[in-house]
């Protein structure tokens, strides 16, 4: 594997997202190291990004205090709070000033499983199923990594500079993986239908999270298929 560069994430999220499959996110938080192999991602474009407006993005309405990191330099991590509970991680992609991110939805803990388990309050020793599920889903992935909102929002995963007791690094694989794609998970309305097949995962990997419809997405999908257009 090789260390990721700034140029790797200059393309827009939809192009950059599949490249993150099989990559590693290495974190050292409060002296505990964890390495996660990324198995599932989702692309999100901000306002004015790309040819198709993305109604599912945090940055769809423009720049705010919450999503400011998405508009910054590529290769930083946008760490946000989901449902007021879970810290989730995005890799900022696209040229600086053009909002976009790739959500790290799921992964396999390949180093530091005990540290990840403690962060997730999982019983030790880990069963095979518990190990599979350590980072299965974006909230679990964030928790296993140790990165937290707001302490680590904006951390630079290219140069690996320390931020509030944490270091993050992205490593990209030399070999390609078998990629599948489809609608994003749990995203409301049309943004969660096959009109936006912006979720990518390693086909057949057991750590990939199960699909579920977002609010109104299944109805929007049915209506789109009934439309003569």
Coordinates of C-alpha atoms in Angstrom, one line a residue:
X1 CA 0.0 0.0 0.0
X2 CA 1.0 3.6 -0.4
X3 CA 0.3 6.8 1.6
X4 CA -2.5 8.8 0.0
X5 CA -1.7 12.2 -1.6
X6 CA -3.7 15.3 -1.8
X7 CA -4.1 14.7 -5.6
X8 CA -5.8 11.4 -4.9
X9 CA -8.8 13.3 -3.6
X10 CA -8.9 16.3 -5.9
X11 CA -11.5 14.5 -8.1
X12 CA -15.2 14.9 -7.2
X13 CA -16.5 12.5 -4.6
X14 CA -18.4 10.3 -7.2
X15 CA -15.1 9.6 -9.0
X16 CA -13.0 9.3 -5.8
X17 CA -15.3 7.1 -3.8
X18 CA -14.6 3.7 -5.4
X19 CA -10.8 4.3 -5.0
X20 CA -11.2 4.2 -1.3
X21 CA -12.4 0.6 -1.3
X22 CA -9.7 -1.6 0.1
X23 CA -7.9 1.4 1.5
X24 CA -6.8 1.7 5.1
X25 CA -7.6 4.4 7.6
X26 CA -5.0 4.3 10.4
X27 CA -5.7 6.3 13.5
X28 CA -3.8 6.8 16.7
X29 CA -6.1 8.4 19.4
X30 CA -4.9 8.8 23.0
X31 CA -2.0 6.5 22.2
X32 CA -4.2 3.6 20.9
X33 CA -3.7 2.6 17.3
X34 CA -6.4 1.1 15.1
X35 CA -6.2 0.3 11.4
X36 CA -9.4 -0.1 9.4
X37 CA -9.7 -1.6 5.9
X38 CA -12.5 0.4 4.1
X39 CA -15.2 -1.9 2.6
X40 CA -18.1 0.4 1.9
X41 CA -18.4 4.1 1.0
X42 CA -21.0 6.7 -0.2
X43 CA -20.4 9.8 -2.3
X44 CA -22.0 13.2 -1.4
X45 CA -21.8 16.4 -3.5
X46 CA -22.4 19.8 -2.1
X47 CA -24.2 22.8 -3.5
X48 CA -23.0 23.5 -7.0
X49 CA -20.8 20.4 -7.2
X50 CA -21.1 18.2 -10.3
X51 CA -23.8 18.2 -13.0
X52 CA -26.5 16.7 -10.8
X53 CA -27.7 18.5 -7.5
X54 CA -27.4 16.1 -4.6
X55 CA -30.5 16.4 -2.3
X56 CA -28.9 14.0 0.3
X57 CA -25.8 16.0 1.1
X58 CA -25.2 18.1 4.3
X59 CA -23.8 20.8 2.0
X60 CA -26.8 20.9 -0.4
X61 CA -27.9 24.3 0.8
X62 CA -24.5 25.8 0.9
X63 CA -21.7 26.4 3.4
X64 CA -22.6 26.4 7.1
X65 CA -20.6 26.1 10.4
X66 CA -21.5 22.4 10.5
X67 CA -20.3 21.5 7.0
X68 CA -17.4 23.9 6.6
X69 CA -14.8 21.2 6.4
X70 CA -16.5 19.8 3.3
X71 CA -15.6 23.0 1.4
X72 CA -11.9 22.8 2.4
X73 CA -8.8 21.1 1.3
X74 CA -9.2 17.6 0.0
X75 CA -7.8 14.8 2.1
X76 CA -9.1 16.2 5.4
X77 CA -11.7 14.3 7.3
X78 CA -15.2 15.8 7.9
X79 CA -16.2 14.3 11.3
X80 CA -19.9 15.0 12.0
X81 CA -22.4 13.9 14.6
X82 CA -25.3 11.7 13.4
X83 CA -28.6 11.7 15.4
X84 CA -26.7 13.5 18.2
X85 CA -24.9 10.3 19.1
X86 CA -22.5 8.8 16.5
X87 CA -19.4 10.5 15.1
X88 CA -19.2 9.6 11.4
X89 CA -16.2 10.1 9.1
X90 CA -16.1 11.5 5.5
X91 CA -13.0 12.0 3.4
X92 CA -13.2 15.5 1.8
X93 CA -12.9 15.2 -2.0
X94 CA -12.9 17.7 -4.8
X95 CA -11.0 21.0 -5.3
X96 CA -10.8 23.3 -2.4
X97 CA -13.9 25.5 -2.3
X98 CA -16.0 22.8 -4.0
X99 CA -18.0 20.9 -1.3
X100 CA -17.9 17.2 -1.3
X101 CA -17.2 14.1 0.9
X102 CA -17.1 10.4 0.8
X103 CA -18.7 8.7 3.8
X104 CA -16.8 5.8 5.2
X105 CA -19.7 3.5 5.8
X106 CA -18.1 0.2 6.9
X107 CA -14.8 -1.5 7.3
X108 CA -12.8 -4.4 8.8
X109 CA -10.6 -3.8 11.8
X110 CA -7.2 -5.3 10.8
X111 CA -5.1 -3.9 13.6
X112 CA -6.0 -2.7 17.1
X113 CA -9.2 -4.9 17.5
X114 CA -9.0 -4.8 21.3
X115 CA -8.8 -0.9 21.3
X116 CA -11.7 -0.8 18.8
X117 CA -13.7 -3.2 21.0
X118 CA -13.2 -1.1 24.1
X119 CA -14.3 2.0 22.3
X120 CA -17.4 0.1 21.2
X121 CA -17.9 -1.5 24.6
X122 CA -17.8 -4.9 23.1
X123 CA -17.1 -7.9 25.3
X124 CA -13.6 -9.5 25.0
X125 CA -12.5 -11.9 23.7
X126 CA -14.3 -11.1 20.5
X127 CA -16.4 -13.7 18.8
X128 CA -16.2 -13.9 15.0
X129 CA -19.5 -12.1 14.6
X130 CA -18.5 -9.4 17.0
X131 CA -15.2 -8.8 15.2
X132 CA -17.1 -8.6 11.9
X133 CA -19.5 -6.0 13.3
X134 CA -16.9 -3.8 15.0
X135 CA -16.9 -1.2 12.1
X136 CA -20.0 -2.4 10.2
X137 CA -21.9 0.8 9.7
X138 CA -20.8 4.5 9.8
X139 CA -21.4 5.1 13.5
X140 CA -19.5 1.9 14.4
X141 CA -16.8 2.8 12.0
X142 CA -16.3 6.2 13.6
X143 CA -16.4 4.8 17.1
X144 CA -13.9 2.1 16.3
X145 CA -11.5 4.7 14.8
X146 CA -11.6 6.8 17.9
X147 CA -12.2 10.0 16.0
X148 CA -14.8 12.2 17.6
X149 CA -16.9 15.2 16.7
X150 CA -16.1 18.1 17.2
X151 CA -12.5 17.4 18.5
X152 CA -11.3 15.8 15.3
X153 CA -13.3 17.5 12.6
X154 CA -10.9 18.7 9.9
X155 CA -8.0 16.4 10.8
X156 CA -5.6 16.0 7.9
X157 CA -5.3 12.4 6.8
X158 CA -2.6 13.2 4.2
X159 CA 0.2 14.7 6.2
X160 CA -0.9 12.9 9.4
X161 CA -0.7 16.1 11.6
X162 CA -1.8 15.6 15.2
X163 CA -5.1 17.3 16.2
X164 CA -6.4 17.2 19.8
X165 CA -4.6 14.0 20.6
X166 CA -5.3 12.2 17.3
X167 CA -3.5 11.3 14.2
X168 CA -5.1 9.9 11.0
X169 CA -3.5 8.5 7.8
X170 CA -5.0 7.1 4.6
X171 CA -3.3 4.4 2.8
X172 CA -4.4 3.3 -0.7
X173 CA -4.1 -0.2 -2.2
X174 CA -2.0 -1.1 -5.2
X175 CA -4.5 -3.9 -6.2
X176 CA -8.1 -3.3 -7.3
X177 CA -11.1 -5.0 -5.7
X178 CA -14.4 -6.2 -7.0
X179 CA -16.8 -3.3 -6.7
X180 CA -20.6 -3.2 -6.5
X181 CA -22.8 -0.1 -6.4
X182 CA -26.4 0.9 -5.6
X183 CA -28.5 3.4 -3.7
X184 CA -27.3 5.0 -0.5
X185 CA -28.4 3.6 2.8
X186 CA -31.1 5.3 4.9
X187 CA -31.1 8.5 2.8
X188 CA -34.5 10.1 2.5
X189 CA -36.5 10.7 -0.6
X190 CA -35.1 10.5 -4.2
X191 CA -31.6 10.9 -2.8
X192 CA -31.9 7.3 -1.4
X193 CA -33.1 5.7 -4.7
X194 CA -31.3 4.2 -7.7
X195 CA -31.4 7.7 -9.2
X196 CA -28.3 8.2 -7.0
X197 CA -26.4 4.9 -7.1
X198 CA -23.6 6.6 -5.2
X199 CA -22.9 3.8 -2.7
X200 CA -20.0 1.5 -3.4
X201 CA -18.8 -1.6 -1.6
X202 CA -16.5 -4.6 -2.0
X203 CA -18.7 -7.2 -3.4
X204 CA -19.2 -10.1 -1.0
X205 CA -17.4 -8.6 1.9
X206 CA -19.1 -9.6 5.2
X207 CA -18.4 -6.3 6.9
X208 CA -20.6 -4.3 4.4
X209 CA -23.6 -2.9 6.2
X210 CA -27.1 -4.1 5.2
X211 CA -29.3 -1.9 3.0
X212 CA -32.3 -0.1 4.4
X213 CA -34.6 2.5 2.8
X214 CA -34.6 6.0 4.1
X215 CA -37.8 8.0 4.9
X216 CA -39.9 8.2 1.7
X217 CA -37.2 6.6 -0.5
X218 CA -39.0 3.4 -1.3
X219 CA -42.1 5.3 -2.4
X220 CA -40.0 7.7 -4.5
X221 CA -38.3 4.7 -6.1
X222 CA -41.7 3.1 -7.0
X223 CA -43.1 6.4 -8.4
X224 CA -40.0 6.9 -10.6
X225 CA -40.4 3.4 -12.1
X226 CA -44.1 4.1 -12.8
X227 CA -43.3 7.4 -14.5
X228 CA -43.4 7.3 -18.3
X229 CA -40.2 9.3 -18.4

